[in-house]
Short mmCIF file of N, CA and C in Angstrom, two decimals:
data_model
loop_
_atom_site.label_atom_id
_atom_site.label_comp_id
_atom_site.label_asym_id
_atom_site.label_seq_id
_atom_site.Cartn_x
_atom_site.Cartn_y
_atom_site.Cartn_z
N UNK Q 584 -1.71 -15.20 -9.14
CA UNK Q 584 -2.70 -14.63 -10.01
C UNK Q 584 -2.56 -15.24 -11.42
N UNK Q 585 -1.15 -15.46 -12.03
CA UNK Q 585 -1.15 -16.04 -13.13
C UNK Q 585 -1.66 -17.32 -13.46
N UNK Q 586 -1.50 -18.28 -12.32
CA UNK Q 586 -2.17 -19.20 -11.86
C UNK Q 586 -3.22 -19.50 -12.66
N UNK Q 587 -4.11 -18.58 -11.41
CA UNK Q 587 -5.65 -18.42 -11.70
C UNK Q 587 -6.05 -18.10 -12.94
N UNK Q 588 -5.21 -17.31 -13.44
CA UNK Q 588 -5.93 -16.85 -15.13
C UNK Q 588 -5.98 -18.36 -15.86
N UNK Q 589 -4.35 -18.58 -15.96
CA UNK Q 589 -4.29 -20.05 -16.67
C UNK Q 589 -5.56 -21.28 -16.28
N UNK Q 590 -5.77 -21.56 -15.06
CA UNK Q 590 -6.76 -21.87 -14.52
C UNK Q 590 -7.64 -22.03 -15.09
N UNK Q 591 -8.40 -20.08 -15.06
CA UNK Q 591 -10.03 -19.91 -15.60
C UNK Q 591 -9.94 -20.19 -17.00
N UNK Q 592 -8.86 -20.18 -18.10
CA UNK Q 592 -8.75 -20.28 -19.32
C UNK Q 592 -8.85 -19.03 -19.80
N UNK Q 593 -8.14 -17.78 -19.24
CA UNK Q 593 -8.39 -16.34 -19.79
C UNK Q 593 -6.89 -15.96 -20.47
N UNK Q 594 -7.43 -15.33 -21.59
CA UNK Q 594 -6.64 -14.66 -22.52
C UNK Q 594 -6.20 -13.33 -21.79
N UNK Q 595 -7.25 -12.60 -21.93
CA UNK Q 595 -7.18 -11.06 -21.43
C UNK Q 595 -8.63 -11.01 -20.59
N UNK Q 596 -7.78 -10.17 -19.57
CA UNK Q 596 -9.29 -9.96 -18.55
C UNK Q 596 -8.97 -8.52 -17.81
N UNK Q 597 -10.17 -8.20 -17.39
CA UNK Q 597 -10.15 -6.51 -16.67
C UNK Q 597 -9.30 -7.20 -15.33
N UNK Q 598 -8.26 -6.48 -14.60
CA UNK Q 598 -8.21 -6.51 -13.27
C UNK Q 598 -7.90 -5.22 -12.50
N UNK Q 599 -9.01 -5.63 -11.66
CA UNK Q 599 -9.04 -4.75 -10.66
C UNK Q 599 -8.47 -4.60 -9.28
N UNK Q 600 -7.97 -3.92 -8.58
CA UNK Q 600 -7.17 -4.19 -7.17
C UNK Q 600 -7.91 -2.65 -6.57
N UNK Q 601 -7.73 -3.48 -5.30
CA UNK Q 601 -8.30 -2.33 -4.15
C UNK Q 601 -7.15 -2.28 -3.12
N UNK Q 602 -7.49 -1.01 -2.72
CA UNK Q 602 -5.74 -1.03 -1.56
C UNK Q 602 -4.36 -2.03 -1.93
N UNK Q 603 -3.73 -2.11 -1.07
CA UNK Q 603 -2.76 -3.12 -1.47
C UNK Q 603 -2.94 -4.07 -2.44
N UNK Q 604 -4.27 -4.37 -2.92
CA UNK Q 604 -4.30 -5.24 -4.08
C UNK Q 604 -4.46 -4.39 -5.42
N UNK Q 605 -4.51 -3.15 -5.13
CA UNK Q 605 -3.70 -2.17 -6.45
C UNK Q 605 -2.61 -2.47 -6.99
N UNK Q 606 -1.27 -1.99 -5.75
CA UNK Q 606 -0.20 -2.35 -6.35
C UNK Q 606 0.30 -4.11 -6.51
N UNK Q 607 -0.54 -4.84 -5.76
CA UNK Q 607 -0.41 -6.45 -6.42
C UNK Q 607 -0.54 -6.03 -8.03
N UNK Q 608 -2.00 -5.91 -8.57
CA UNK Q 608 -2.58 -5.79 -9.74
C UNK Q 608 -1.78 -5.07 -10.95
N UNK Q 609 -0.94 -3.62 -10.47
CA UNK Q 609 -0.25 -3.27 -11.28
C UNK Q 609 0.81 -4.01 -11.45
N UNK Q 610 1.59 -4.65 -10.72
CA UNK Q 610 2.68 -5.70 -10.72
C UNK Q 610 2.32 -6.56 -11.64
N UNK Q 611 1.52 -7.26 -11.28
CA UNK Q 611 1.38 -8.00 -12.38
C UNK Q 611 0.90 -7.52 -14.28
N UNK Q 612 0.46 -6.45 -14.00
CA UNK Q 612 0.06 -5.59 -15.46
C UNK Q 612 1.22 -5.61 -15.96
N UNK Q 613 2.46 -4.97 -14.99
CA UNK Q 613 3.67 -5.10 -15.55
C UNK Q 613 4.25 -6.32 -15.68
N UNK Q 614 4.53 -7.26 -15.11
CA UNK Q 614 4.89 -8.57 -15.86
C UNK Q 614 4.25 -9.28 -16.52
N UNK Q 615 2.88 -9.35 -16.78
CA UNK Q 615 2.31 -9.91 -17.37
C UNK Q 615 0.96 -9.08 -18.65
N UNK Q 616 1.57 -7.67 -19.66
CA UNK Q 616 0.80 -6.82 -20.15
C UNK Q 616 0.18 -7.61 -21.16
N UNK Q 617 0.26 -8.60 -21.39
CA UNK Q 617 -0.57 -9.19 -22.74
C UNK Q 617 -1.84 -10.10 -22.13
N UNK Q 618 -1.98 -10.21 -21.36
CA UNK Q 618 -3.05 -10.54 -20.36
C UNK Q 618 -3.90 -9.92 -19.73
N UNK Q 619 -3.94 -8.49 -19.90
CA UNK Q 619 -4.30 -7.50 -18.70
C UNK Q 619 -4.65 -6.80 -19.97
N UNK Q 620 -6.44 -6.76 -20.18
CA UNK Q 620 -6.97 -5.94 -20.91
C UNK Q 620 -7.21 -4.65 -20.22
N UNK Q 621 -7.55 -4.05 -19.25
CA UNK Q 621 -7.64 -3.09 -18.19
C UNK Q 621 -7.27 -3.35 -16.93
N UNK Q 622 -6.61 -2.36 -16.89
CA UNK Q 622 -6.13 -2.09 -15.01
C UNK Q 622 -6.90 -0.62 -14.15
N UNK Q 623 -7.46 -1.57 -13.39
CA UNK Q 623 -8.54 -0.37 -12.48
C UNK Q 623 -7.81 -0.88 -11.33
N UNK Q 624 -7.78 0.67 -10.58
CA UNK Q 624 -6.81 0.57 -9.12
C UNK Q 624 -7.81 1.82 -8.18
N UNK Q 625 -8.35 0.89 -7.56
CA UNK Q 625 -9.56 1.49 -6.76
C UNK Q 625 -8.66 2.35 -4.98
N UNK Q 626 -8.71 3.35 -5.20
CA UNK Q 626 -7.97 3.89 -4.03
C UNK Q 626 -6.97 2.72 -3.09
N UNK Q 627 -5.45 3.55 -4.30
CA UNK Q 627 -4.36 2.55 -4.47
C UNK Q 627 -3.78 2.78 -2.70
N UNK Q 628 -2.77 1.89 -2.41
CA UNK Q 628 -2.47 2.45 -1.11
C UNK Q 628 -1.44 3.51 -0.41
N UNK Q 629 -2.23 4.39 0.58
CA UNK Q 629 -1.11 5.82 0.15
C UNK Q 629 -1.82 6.70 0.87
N UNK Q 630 -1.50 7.79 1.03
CA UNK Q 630 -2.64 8.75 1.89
C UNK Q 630 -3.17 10.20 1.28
N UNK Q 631 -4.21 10.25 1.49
CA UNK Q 631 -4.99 11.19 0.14
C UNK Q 631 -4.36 12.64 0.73
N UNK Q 632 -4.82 13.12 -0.52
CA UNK Q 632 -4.58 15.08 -0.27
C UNK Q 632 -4.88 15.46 0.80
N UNK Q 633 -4.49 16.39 1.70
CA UNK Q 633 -5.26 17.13 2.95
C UNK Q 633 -6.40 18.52 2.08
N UNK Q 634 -7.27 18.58 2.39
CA UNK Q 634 -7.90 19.68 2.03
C UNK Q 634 -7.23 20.90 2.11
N UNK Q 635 -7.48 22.16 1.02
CA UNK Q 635 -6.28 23.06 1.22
C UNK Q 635 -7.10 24.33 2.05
N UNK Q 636 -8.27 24.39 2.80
CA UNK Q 636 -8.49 24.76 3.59
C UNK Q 636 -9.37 24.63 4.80
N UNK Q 637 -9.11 24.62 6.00
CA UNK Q 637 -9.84 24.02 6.91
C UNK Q 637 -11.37 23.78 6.58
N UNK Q 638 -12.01 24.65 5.49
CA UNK Q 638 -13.49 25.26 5.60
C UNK Q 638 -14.07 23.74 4.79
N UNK Q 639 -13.41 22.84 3.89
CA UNK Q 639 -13.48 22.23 3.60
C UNK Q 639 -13.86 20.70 3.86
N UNK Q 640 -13.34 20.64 5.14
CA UNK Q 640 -13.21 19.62 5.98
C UNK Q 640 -14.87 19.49 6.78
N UNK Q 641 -15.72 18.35 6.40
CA UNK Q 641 -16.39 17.97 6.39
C UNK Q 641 -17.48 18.45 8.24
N UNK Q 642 -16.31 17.53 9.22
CA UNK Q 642 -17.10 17.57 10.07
C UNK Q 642 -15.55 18.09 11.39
N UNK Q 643 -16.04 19.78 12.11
CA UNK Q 643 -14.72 19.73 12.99
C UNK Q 643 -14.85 19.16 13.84
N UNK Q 644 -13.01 18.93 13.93
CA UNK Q 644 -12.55 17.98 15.18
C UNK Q 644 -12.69 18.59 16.39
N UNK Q 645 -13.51 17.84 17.43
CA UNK Q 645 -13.15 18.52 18.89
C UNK Q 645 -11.80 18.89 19.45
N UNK Q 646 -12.11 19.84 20.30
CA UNK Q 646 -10.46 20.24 20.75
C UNK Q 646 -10.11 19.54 21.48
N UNK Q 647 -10.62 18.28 22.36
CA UNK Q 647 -10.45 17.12 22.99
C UNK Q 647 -9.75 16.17 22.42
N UNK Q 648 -10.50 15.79 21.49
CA UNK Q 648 -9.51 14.91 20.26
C UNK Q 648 -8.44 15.93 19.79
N UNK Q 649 -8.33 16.76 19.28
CA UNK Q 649 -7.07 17.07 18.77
C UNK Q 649 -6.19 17.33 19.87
N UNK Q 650 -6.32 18.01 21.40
CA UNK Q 650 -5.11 17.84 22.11
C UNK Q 650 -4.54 16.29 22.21
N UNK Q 651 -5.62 15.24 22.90
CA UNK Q 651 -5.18 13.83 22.82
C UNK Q 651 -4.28 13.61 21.41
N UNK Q 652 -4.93 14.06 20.40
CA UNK Q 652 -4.14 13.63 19.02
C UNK Q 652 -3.06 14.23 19.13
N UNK Q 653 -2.75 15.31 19.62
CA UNK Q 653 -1.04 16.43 19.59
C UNK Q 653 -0.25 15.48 20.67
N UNK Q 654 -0.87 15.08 21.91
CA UNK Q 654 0.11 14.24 23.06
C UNK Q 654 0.10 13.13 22.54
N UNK Q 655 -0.49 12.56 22.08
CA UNK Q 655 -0.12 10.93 21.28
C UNK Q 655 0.71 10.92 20.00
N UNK Q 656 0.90 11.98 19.43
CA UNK Q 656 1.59 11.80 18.12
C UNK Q 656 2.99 10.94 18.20
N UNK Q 657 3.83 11.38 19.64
CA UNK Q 657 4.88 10.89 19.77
C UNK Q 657 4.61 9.06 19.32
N UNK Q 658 3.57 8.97 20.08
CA UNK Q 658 3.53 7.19 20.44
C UNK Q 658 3.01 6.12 19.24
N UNK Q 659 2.60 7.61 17.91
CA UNK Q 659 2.23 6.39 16.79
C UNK Q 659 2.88 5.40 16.78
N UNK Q 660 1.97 4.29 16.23
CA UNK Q 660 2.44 2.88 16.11
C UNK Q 660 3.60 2.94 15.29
N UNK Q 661 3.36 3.77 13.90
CA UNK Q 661 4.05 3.92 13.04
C UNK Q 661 5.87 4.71 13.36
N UNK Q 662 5.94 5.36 14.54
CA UNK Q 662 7.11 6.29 14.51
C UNK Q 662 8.51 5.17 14.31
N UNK Q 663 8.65 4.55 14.72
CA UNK Q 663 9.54 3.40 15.28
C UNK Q 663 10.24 3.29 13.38
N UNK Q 664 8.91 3.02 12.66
CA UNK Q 664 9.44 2.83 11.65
C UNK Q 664 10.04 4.02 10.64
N UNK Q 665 9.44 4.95 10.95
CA UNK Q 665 9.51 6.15 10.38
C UNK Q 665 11.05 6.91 10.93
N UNK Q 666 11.47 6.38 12.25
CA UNK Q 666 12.63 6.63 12.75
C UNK Q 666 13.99 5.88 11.94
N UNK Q 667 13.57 5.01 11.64
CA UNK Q 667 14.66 3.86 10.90
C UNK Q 667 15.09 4.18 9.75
N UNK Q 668 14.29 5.31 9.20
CA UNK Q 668 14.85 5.72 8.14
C UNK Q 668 15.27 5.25 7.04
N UNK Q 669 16.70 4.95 6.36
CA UNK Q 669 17.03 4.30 4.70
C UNK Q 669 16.79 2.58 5.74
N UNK Q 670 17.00 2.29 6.70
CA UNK Q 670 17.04 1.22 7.11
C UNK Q 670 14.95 0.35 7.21
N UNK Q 671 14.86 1.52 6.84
CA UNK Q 671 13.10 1.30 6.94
C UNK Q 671 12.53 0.04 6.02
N UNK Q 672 12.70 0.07 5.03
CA UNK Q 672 12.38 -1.33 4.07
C UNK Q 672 12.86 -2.51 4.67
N UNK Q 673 13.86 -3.01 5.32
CA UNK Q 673 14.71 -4.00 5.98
C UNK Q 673 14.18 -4.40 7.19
N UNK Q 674 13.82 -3.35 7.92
CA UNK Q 674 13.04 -3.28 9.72
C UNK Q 674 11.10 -4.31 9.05
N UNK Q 675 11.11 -4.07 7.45
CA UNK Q 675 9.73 -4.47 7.40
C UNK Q 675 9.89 -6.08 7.02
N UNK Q 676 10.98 -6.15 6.18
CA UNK Q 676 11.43 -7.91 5.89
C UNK Q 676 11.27 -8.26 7.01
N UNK Q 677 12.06 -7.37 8.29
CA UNK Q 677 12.31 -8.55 9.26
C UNK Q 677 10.99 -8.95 10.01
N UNK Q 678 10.01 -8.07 10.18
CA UNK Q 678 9.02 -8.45 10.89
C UNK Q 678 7.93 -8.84 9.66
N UNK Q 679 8.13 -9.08 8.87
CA UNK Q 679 6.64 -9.73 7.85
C UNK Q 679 7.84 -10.04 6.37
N UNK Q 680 8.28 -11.52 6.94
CA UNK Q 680 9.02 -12.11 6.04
C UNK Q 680 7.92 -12.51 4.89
N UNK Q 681 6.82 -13.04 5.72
CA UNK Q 681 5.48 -13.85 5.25
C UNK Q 681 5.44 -13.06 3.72
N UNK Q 682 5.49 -11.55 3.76
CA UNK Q 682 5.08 -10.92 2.72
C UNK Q 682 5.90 -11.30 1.18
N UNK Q 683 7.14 -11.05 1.74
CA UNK Q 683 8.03 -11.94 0.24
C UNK Q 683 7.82 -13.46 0.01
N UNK Q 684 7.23 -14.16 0.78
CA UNK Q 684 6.64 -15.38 -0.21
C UNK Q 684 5.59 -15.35 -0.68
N UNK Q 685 4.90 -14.24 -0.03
CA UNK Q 685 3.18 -14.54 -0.69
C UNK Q 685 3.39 -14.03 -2.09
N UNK Q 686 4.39 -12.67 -2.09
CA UNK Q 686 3.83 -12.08 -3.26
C UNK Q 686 4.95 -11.95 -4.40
N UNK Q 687 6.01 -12.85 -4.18
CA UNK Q 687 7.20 -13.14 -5.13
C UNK Q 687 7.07 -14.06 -6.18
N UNK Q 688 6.14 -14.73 -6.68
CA UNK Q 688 5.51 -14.64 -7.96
C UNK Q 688 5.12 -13.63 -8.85
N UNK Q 689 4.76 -12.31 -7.81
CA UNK Q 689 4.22 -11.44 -9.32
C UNK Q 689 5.05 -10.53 -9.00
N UNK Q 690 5.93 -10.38 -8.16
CA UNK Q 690 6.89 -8.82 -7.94
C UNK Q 690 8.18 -9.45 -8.44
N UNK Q 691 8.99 -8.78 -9.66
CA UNK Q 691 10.32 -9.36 -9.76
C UNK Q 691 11.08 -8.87 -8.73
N UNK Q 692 11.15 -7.61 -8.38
CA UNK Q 692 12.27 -7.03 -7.60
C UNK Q 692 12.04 -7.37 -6.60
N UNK Q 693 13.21 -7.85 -5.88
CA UNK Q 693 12.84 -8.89 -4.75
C UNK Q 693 12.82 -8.33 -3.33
N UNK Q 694 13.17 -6.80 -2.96
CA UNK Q 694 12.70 -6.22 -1.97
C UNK Q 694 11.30 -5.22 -2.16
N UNK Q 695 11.00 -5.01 -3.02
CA UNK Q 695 9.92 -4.15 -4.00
C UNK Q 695 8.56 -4.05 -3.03
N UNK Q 696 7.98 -5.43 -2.17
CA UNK Q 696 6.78 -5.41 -0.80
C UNK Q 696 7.47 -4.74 -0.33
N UNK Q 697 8.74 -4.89 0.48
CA UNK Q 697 8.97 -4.34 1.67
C UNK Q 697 9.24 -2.28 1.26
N UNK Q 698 9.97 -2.12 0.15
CA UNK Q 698 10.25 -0.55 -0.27
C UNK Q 698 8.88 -0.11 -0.16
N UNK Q 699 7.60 -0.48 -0.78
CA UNK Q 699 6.12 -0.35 -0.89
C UNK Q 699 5.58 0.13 0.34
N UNK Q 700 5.62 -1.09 1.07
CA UNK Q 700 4.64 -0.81 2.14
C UNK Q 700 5.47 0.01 3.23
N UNK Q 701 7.24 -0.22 3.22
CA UNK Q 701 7.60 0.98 3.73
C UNK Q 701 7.42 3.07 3.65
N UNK Q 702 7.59 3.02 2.09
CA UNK Q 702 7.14 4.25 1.78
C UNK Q 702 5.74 4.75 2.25
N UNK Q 703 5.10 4.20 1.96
CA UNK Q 703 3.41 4.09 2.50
C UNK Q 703 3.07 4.09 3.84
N UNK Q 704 4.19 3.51 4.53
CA UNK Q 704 3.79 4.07 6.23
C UNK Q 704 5.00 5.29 6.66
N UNK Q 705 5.78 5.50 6.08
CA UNK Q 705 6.64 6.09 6.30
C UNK Q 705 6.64 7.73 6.71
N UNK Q 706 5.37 8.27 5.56
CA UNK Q 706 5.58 9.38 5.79
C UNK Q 706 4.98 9.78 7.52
N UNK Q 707 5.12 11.11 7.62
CA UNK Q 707 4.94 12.01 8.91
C UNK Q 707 2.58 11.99 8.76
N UNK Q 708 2.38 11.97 9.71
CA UNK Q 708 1.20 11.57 9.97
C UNK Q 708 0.59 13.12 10.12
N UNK Q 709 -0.03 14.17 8.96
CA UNK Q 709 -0.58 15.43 8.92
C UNK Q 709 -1.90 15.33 9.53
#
């Protein structure tokens, strides 16, 4: 990204990030704040509030889907990782090394992708 600024010839410019390119965007706000006239982070990545009462909830779920959803919970994609626990950030290096070269230009801390996108899948699936 710094790159590119140097590149376009920009002093200060708005940046914006969407999902995972939120926390790219803030990363770089933080290493690079004299460049970064605004930071807009368009539904950063993470999982929103649950409504605090059913009545709220837009459209109900069939009881079809939700039993299938109660017998499948075991088999999320996600459990495996969510099982691994403090070892969880490490289980993500190993399978998407790719991620610490793409984005170790703008992240100093050098496990910081993998803690990220671990926390973010980590939690229990409500």
């Amino acid at each position: 990204m710094e790159a590119w600024r140097k590149e376009m010839k920009l002093s200060k410019f708005i940046l914006l990030g969407h999902s995972l390119g939120a926390f790219l965007a803030a990363s770089y706000s933080l290493k690079y704040p004299e460049h970064v006239r605004h930071l807009i982070m368009v539904d950063p990545w993470g999982l929103p509030e649950r409504p605090l009462d059913k009545d709220q909830q837009k459209l109900p779920i069939p009881f079809w889907i939700r039993t299938a959803a109660a017998v499948l919970q075991p088999f999320n994609p996600l459990a495996g990782l969510r099982a691994a626990g403090p070892w969880g950030p490490r289980l993500v290096g190993r399978f998407r090394p790719d991620l610490q070269r793409k984005f170790s230009t703008m992240i100093a801390e050098e496990n910081a992708i993998f803690d990220y996108i671990y926390h973010c899948n980590a939690q229990a699936p409500r």
